[in-house]
Coordinates of C-alpha atoms and ligand atoms in Angstrom, one line a residue:
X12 CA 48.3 -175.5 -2.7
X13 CA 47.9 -177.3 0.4
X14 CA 44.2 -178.1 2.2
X15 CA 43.8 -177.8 5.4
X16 CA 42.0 -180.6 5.9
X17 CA 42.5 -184.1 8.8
X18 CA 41.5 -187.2 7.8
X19 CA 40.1 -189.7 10.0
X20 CA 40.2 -193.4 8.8
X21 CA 36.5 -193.6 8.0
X22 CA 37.0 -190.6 5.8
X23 CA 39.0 -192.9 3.2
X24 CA 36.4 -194.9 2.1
X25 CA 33.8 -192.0 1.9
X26 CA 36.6 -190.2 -0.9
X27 CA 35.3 -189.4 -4.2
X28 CA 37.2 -190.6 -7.2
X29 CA 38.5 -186.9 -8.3
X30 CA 39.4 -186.5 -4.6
X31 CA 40.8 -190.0 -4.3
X32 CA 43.2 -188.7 -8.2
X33 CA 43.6 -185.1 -6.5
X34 CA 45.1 -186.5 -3.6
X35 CA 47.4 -188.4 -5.4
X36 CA 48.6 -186.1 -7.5
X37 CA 48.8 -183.0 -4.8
X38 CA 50.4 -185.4 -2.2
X39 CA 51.9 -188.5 -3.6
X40 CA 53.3 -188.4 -7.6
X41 CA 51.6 -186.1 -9.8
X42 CA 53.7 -187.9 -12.8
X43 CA 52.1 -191.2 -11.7
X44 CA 48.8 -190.4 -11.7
X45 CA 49.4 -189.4 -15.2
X46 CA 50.6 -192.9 -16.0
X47 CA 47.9 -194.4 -14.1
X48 CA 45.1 -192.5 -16.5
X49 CA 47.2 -193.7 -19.8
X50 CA 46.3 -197.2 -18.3
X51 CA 42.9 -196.1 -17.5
X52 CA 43.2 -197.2 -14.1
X53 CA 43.2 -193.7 -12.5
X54 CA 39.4 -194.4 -11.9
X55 CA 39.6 -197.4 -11.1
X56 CA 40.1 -199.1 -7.3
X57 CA 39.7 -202.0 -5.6
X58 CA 36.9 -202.6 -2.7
X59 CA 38.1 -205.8 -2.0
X60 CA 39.8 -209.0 -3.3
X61 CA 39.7 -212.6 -2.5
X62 CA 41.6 -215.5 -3.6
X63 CA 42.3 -215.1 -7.7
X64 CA 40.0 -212.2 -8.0
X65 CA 39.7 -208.3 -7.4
X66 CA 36.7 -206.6 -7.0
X67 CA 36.3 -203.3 -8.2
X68 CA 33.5 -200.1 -7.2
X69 CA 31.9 -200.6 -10.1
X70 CA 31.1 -204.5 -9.7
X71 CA 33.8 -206.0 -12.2
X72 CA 35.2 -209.6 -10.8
X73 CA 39.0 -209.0 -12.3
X74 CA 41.3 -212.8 -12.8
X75 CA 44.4 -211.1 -11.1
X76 CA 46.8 -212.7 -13.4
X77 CA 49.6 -210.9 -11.7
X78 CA 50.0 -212.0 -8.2
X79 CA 50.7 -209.0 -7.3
X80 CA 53.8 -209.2 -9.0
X81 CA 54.3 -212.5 -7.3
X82 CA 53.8 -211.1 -3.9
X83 CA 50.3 -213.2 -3.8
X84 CA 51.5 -216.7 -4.0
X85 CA 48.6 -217.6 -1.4
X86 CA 46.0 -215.3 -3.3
X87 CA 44.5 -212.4 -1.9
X88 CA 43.3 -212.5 1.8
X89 CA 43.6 -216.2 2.3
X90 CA 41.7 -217.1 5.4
X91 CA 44.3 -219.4 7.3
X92 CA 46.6 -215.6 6.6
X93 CA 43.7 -213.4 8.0
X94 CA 43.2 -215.9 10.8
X95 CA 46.4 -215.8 12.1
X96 CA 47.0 -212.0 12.7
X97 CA 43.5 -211.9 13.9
X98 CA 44.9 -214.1 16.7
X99 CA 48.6 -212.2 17.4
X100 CA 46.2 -209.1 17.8
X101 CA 43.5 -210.6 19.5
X102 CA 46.1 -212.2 22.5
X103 CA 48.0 -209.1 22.4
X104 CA 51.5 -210.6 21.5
X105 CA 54.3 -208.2 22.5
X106 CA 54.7 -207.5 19.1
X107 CA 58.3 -205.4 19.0
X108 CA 60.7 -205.4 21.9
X109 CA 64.2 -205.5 21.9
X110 CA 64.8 -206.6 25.2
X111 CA 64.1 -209.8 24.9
X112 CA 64.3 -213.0 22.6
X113 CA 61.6 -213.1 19.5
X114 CA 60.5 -217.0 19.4
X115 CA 58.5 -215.8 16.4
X116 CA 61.8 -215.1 15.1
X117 CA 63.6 -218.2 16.1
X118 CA 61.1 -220.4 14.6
X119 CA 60.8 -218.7 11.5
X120 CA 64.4 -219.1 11.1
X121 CA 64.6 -222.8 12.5
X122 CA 61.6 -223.2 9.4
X123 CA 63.8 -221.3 7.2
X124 CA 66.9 -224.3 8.1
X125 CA 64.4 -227.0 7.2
X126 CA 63.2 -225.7 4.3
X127 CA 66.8 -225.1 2.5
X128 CA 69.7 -227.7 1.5
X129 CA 72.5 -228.0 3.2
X130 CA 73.5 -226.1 6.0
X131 CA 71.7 -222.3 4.9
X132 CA 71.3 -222.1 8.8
X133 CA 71.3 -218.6 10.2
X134 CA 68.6 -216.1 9.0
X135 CA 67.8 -212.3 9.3
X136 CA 64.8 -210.7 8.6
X137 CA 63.4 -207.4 7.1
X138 CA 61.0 -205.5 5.6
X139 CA 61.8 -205.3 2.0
X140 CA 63.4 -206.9 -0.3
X141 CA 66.3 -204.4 -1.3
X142 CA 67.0 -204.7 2.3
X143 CA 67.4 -208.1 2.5
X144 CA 70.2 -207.8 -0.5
X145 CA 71.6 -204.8 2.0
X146 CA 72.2 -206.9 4.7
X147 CA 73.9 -209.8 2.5
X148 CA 76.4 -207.5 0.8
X149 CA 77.5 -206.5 4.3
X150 CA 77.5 -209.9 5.4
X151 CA 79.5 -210.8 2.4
X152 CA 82.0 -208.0 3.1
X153 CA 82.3 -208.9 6.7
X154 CA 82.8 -212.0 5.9
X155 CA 86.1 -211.4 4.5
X156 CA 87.1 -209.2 7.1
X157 CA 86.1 -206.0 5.4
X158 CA 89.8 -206.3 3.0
X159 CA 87.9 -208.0 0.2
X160 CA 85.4 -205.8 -0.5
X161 CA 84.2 -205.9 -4.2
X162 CA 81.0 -207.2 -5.3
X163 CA 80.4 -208.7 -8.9
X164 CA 77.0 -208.5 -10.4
X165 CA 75.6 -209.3 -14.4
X166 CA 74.1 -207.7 -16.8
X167 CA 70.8 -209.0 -16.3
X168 CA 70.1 -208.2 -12.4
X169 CA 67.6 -206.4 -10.7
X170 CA 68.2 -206.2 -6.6
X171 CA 66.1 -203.6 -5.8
X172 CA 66.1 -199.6 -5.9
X173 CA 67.9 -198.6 -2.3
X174 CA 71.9 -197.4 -3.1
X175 CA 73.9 -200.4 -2.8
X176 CA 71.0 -202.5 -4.2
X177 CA 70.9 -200.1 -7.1
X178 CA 74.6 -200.2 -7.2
X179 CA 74.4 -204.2 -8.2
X180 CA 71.3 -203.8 -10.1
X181 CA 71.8 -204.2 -14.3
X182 CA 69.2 -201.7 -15.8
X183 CA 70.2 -198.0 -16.7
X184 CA 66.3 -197.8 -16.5
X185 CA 66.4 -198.5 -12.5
X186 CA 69.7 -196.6 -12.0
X187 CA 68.7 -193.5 -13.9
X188 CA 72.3 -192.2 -13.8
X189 CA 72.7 -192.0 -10.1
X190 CA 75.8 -192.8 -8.4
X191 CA 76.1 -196.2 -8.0
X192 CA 78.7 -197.2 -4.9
X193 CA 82.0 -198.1 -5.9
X194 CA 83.6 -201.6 -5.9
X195 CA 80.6 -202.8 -8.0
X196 CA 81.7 -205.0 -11.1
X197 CA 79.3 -205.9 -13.9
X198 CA 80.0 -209.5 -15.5
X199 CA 78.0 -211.1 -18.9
X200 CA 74.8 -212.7 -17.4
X201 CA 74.7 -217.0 -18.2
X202 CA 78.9 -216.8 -19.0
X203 CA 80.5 -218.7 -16.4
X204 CA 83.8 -218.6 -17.7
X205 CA 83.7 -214.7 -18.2
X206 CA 83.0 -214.7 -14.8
X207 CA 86.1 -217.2 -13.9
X208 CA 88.3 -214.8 -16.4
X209 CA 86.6 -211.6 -14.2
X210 CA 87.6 -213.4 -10.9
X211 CA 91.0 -214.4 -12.4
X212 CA 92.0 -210.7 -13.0
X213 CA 90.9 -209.6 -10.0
X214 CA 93.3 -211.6 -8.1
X215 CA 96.5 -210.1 -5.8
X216 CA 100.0 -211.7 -6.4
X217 CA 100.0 -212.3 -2.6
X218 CA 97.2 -213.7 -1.6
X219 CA 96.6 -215.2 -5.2
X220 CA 92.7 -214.4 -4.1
X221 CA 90.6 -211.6 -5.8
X222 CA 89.6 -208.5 -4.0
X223 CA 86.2 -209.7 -4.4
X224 CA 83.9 -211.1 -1.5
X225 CA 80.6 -211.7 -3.8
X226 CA 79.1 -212.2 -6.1
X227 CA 75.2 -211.6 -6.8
X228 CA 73.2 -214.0 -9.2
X229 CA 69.4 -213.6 -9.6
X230 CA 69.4 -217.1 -11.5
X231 CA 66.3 -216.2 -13.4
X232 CA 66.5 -212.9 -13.7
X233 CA 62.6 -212.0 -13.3
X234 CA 61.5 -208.8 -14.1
X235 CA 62.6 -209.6 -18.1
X236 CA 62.1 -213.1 -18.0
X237 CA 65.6 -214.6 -19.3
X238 CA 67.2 -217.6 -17.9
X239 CA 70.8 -218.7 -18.1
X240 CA 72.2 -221.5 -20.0
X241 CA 71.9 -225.3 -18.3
X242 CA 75.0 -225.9 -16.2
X243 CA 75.4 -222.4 -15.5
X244 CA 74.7 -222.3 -12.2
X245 CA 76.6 -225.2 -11.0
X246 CA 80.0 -223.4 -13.2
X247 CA 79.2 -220.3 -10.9
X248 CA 79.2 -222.5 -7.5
X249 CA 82.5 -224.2 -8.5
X250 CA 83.8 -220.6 -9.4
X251 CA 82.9 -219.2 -6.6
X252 CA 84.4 -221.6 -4.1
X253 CA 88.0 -221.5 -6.1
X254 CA 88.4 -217.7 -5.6
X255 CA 86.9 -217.9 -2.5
X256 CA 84.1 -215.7 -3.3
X257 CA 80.6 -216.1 -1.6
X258 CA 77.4 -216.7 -3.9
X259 CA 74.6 -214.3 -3.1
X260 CA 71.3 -216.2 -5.0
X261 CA 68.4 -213.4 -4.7
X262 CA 65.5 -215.6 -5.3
X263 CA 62.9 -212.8 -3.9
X264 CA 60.8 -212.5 -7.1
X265 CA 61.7 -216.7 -7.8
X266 CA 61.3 -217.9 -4.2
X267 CA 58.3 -219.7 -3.0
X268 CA 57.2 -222.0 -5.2
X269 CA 57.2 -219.4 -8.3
X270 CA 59.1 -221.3 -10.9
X271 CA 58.1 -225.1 -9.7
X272 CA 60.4 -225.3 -6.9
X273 CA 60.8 -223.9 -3.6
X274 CA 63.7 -222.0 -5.1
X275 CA 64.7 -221.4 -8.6
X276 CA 68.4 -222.4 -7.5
X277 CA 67.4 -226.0 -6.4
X278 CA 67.2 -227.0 -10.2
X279 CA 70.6 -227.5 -10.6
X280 CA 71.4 -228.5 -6.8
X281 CA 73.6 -226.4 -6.0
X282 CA 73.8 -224.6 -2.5
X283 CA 74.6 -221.2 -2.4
X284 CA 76.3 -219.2 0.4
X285 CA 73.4 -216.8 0.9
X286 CA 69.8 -216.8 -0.2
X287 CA 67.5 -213.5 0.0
X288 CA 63.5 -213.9 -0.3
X289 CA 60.2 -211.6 0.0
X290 CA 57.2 -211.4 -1.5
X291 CA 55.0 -214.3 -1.2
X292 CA 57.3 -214.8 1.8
X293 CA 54.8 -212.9 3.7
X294 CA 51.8 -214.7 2.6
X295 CA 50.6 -211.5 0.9
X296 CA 49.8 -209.4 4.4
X297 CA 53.1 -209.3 6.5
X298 CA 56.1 -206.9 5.1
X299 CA 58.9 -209.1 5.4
X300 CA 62.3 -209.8 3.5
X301 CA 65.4 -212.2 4.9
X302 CA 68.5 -214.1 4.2
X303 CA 69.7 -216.9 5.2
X304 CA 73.0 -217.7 5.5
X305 CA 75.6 -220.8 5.9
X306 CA 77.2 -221.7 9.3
X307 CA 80.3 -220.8 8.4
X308 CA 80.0 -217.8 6.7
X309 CA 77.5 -216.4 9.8
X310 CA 79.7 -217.5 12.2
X311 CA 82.5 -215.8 10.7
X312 CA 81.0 -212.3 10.1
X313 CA 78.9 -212.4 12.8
X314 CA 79.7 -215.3 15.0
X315 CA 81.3 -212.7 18.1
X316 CA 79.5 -211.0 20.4
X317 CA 81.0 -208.4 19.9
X318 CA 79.7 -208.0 16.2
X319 CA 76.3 -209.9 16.9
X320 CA 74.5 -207.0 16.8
X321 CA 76.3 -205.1 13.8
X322 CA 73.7 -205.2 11.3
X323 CA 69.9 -205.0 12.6
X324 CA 66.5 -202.8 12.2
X325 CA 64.3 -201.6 13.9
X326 CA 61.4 -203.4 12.4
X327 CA 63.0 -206.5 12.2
X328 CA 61.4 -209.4 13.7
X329 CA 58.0 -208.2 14.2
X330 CA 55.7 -210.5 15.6
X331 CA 52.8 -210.5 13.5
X332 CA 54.9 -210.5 10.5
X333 CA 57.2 -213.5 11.4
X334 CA 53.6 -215.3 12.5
X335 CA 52.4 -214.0 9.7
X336 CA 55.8 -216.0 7.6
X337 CA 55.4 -218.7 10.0
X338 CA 51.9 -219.6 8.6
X339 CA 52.6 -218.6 5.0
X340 CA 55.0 -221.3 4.6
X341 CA 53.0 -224.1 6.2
X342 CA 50.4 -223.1 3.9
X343 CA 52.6 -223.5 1.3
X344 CA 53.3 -226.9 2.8
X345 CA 49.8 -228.4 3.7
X346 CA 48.0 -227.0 0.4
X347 CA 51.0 -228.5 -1.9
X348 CA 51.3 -225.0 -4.0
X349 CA 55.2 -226.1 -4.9
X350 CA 53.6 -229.5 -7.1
X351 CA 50.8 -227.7 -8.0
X352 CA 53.2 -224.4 -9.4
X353 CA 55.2 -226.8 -11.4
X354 CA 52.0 -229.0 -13.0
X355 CA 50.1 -226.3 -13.8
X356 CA 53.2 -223.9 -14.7
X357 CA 53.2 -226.9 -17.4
X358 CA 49.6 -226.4 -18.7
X359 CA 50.5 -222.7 -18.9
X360 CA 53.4 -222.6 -20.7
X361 CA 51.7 -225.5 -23.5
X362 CA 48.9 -223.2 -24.1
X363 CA 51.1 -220.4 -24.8
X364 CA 53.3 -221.7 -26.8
X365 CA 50.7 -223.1 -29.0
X366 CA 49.5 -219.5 -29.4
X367 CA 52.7 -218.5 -30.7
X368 CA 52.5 -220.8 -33.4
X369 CA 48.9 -219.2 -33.8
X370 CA 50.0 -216.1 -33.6
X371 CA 53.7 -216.0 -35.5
X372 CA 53.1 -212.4 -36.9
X373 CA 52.2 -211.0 -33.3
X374 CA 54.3 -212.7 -30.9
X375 CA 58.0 -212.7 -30.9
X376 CA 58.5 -215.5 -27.8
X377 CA 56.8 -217.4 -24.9
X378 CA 59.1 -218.0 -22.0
X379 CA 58.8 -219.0 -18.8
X380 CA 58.6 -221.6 -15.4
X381 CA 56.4 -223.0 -13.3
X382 CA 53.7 -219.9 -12.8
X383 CA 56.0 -217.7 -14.4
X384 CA 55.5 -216.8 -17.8
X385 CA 55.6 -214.4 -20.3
X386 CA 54.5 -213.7 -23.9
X387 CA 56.6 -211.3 -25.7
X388 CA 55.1 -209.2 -28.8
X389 CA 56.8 -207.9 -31.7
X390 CA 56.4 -204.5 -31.2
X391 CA 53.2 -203.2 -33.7
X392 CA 54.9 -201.7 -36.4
X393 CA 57.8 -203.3 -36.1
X394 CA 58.8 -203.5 -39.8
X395 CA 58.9 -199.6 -39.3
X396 CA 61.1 -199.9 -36.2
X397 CA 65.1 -199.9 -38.0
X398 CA 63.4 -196.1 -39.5
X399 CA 62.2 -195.0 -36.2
X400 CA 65.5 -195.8 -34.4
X401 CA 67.2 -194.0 -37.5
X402 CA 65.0 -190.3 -37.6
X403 CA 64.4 -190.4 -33.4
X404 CA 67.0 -192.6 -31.5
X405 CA 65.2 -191.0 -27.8
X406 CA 62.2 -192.8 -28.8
X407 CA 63.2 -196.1 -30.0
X408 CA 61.6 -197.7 -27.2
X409 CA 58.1 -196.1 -27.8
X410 CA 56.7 -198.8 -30.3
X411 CA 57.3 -201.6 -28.1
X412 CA 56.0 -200.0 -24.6
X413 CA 53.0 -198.6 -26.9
X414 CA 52.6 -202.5 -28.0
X415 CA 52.6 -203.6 -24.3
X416 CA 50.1 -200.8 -22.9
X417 CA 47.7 -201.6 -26.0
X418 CA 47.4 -205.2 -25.4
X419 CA 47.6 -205.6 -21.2
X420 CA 44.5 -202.6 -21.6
X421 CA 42.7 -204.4 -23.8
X422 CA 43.4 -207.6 -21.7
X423 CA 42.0 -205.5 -18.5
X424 CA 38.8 -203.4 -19.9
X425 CA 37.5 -205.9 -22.0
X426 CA 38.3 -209.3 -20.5
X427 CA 38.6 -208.3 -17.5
X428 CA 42.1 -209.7 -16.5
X429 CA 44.9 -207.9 -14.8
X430 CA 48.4 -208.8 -16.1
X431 CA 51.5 -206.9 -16.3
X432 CA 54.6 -205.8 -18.5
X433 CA 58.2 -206.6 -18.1
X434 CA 60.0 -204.2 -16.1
X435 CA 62.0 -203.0 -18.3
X436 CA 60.9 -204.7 -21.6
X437 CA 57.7 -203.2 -22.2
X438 CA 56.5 -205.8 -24.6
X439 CA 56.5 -208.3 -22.6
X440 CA 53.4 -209.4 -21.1
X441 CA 53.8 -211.4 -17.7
X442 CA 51.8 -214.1 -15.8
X443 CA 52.7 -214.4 -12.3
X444 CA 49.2 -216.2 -11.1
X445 CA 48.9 -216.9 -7.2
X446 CA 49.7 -220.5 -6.9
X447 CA 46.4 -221.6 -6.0
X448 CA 45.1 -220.9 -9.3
X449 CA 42.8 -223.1 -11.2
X450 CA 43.0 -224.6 -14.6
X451 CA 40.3 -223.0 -16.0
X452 CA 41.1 -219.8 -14.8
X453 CA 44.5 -220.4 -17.1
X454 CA 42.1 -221.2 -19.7
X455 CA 40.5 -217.9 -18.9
X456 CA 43.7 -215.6 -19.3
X457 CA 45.2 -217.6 -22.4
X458 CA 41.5 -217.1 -24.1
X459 CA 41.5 -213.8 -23.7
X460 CA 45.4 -213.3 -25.0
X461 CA 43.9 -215.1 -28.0
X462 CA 40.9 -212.9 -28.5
X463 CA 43.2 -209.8 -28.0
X464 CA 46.0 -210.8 -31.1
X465 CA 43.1 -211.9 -33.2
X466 CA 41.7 -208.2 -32.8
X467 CA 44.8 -207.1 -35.0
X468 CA 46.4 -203.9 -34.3
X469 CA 44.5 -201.5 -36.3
X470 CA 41.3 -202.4 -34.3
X471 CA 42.9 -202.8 -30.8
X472 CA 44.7 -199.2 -31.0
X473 CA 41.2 -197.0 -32.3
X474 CA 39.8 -198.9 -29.0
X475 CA 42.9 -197.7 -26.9
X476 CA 42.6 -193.8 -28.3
X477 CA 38.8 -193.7 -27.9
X478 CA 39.5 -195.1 -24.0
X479 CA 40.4 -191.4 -23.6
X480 CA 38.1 -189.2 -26.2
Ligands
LIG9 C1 64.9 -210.0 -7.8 C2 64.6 -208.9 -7.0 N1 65.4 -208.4 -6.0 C3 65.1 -207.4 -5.2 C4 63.9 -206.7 -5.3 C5 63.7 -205.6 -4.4 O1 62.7 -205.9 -3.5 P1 61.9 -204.7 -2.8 O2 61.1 -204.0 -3.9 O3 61.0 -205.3 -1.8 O4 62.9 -203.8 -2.2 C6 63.0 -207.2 -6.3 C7 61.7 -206.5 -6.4 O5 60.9 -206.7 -7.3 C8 63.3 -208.2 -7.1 O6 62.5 -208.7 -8.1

């Protein structure tokens, strides 16, 4: 039933914790809130972070080991961030007008030119990520005149949860059986040649081209950690310019320093014909997304005045989010986070690995780049699994998300680190640290994954249960 109650700002920090869960579940996601409690988190908030760390109500200092799912590459609240949106509100910038010309715009997209190979020139920006993909579809489709209008993605892809997004994302667990758009082609992720053979079937006796105008790569596909085979990428490029297809790289969860370069795709030096970004993009304040394009391919969808204005949004080019982007990057820059991502990415990923030898029993594989990395369990139980599968095939997945809760809980109540899971792989626990990390706060997180598996299984699911008794 509804209150009939009016909330004035000052009234949300003055919310009790049942008020602050019954407003949840009577306004926002009643079915969330229930996940949040499995977690333990329900009871839980934040009062402020800073740098690595979140503080909570109760006065616990948590290592956010997630990065806010690599949203944080500057850590929460950094001050050069803060200062600069103090200053667009404080001088009263004309923050959104269509009338006239954004320089806030123009130099985030001249910044955007320098930063990428080759000639990745032209750049739109948004406010999320899916949108970003949005706009490079159409531009890919324009591009060819609107007559080539299939889109190939793989089997490993996330793009984000809007239709067309969706439509090119992998997972059945992000589509959920919803109509995906037509003219949306799925391809082996890492198989270059299937995607040559795919390309080669598609193609009209007349033009001897296929009727497809992209294809969409995420070249490590993120949210389950897998990364294609050495070479791969360059096959792709070569692939794509034979069939005349355009290559869409999303590196938003990958961009920005995450895997030890600026972006993922510069490992094998190849230039792709669009590029879409977010997250740390933003310097972890502004809501921002973009592409950014080649010449040609801009100019040719695009390029008219007549069709300059064809794809747009209203929020795009905000000022004190393209500031905001503006002095995220030179951040990036100035404080060296790219090196520092790869070096310590290195440390990381040693120490992990070693405790996969520790750990043989526990751990199935440690995978990762730069500040990327994840540590995937063998599901507890899992010599019970091929039975479970057998008597109740709906809840084959159960042991290996119970596996994943049990351990990133532990990790949070007792050693007071926030990680994450895989996105669609459960038991997979992920390390996406801001970039500004310290080696000893590695130390910290890899300890406490130790202490965790050395509980055993037995001991760390009683504590789980008796979280909730
Ligand atoms: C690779 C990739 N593409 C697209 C998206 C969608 O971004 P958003 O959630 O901002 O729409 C995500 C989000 O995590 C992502 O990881």
């Amino acid at each position: 039933m509804k209150r009939k109650k009016w909330y004035k700002l000052e009234d949300v920090e003055k919310l009790s914790v049942q008020e602050r869960i019954d407003l949840t579940v009577d306004y926002v996601n009643p079915g969330m809130s229930k996940l949040f409690k499995i977690l333990g988190f329900d009871r839980i908030w934040a009062v402020s972070a800073e740098g690595m760390y979140i503080n909570l109500q109760n006065g616990r200092k948590i290592l956010d080991m997630t990065g806010g799912n690599c949203v944080l590459g500057l850590g929460h609240n950094h001050p050069k961030i803060l200062a600069c949106r103090k200053k667009i509100a404080e001088e009263k910038r004309l923050e959104l007008c269509k009338s006239f010309l954004s320089p806030y715009t123009a130099v985030l997209s001249a910044n955007m030119a320098n930063l990428l190979p080759g000639d990745l020139q032209y750049s739109f920006f948004c406010g999320s990520g899916a949108e970003a993909v949005e706009g490079a579809l159409k531009l890919a489709q324009k591009h060819h005149g609107l007559q080539r209008n299939g889109i190939v993605y793989t089997d490993h892809s996330f793009h984000g949860k809007t239709h067309a997004a969706m439509s090119v994302s992998s997972m059945d667990d992000t589509r959920h059986n919803f109509q995906s758009l037509g003219h949306c082609y799925q391809v082996p992720y890492g198989d270059a040649q299937a995607l040559e053979a795919f390309f080669r079937s598609r193609c009209s006796k007349e033009t001897g081209k296929p009727d497809i105008c992209a294809f969409i790569l995420e070249v490590i596909h993120g949210t389950r950690l897998i990364f294609p085979p050495k070479g791969y990428l360059k096959e792709v490029r070569e692939f794509c310019v034979k069939y005349d297809v355009l290559l869409i790289v999303d590196e938003i969860y990958t961009g920005f320093g995450r895997t030890g370069y600026w972006f993922a795709f510069e490992e094998e030096n190849i230039i792709p014909d669009i590029v879409c970004y977010s997250k740390t993009f933003g310097g972890g304040k502004a809501s921002i997304a973009g592409y950014t394009t080649r010449v040609p391919v801009f100019m040719k969808a695009y390029g008219r005045t007549d069709d300059s204005m064809i794809h747009s949004s209203t929020f795009s080019g905000m000022s004190e989010e393209c500031a905001t982007a503006i002095e995220a990057m030179n951040i990036m820059k100035d404080e060296n986070l790219v090196e520092i991502s790869r070096k310590l990415g290195k440390y990381l990923g040693q120490r992990l690995l070693a405790l996969s030898e520790k750990y043989p029993g526990s751990i199935k594989d440690v995978r990762g780049r730069g500040l990327l990395w994840g540590v995937e369990l063998k599901p507890m139980l899992y010599k019970m699994e091929p039975t479970i599968k057998k008597l109740f095939p709906s809840k084959a997945s159960f042991l290996p998300v119970l596996t994943g809760v049990v351990a990133l809980t532990e990790l949070f109540h007792s050693y007071d680190i926030l990680a994450y899971l895989g996105f669609t792989r459960r038991n997979l626990i992920v390390f996406s640290p801001s970039l500004i990390i310290e080696k000893e706060e590695l130390d910290k997180a890899v300890d406490a994954i130790d202490k965790v598996l050395s509980s055993g299984w037995l001991t760390l699911g009683k504590k789980f249960i008796s979280r909730y008794i």
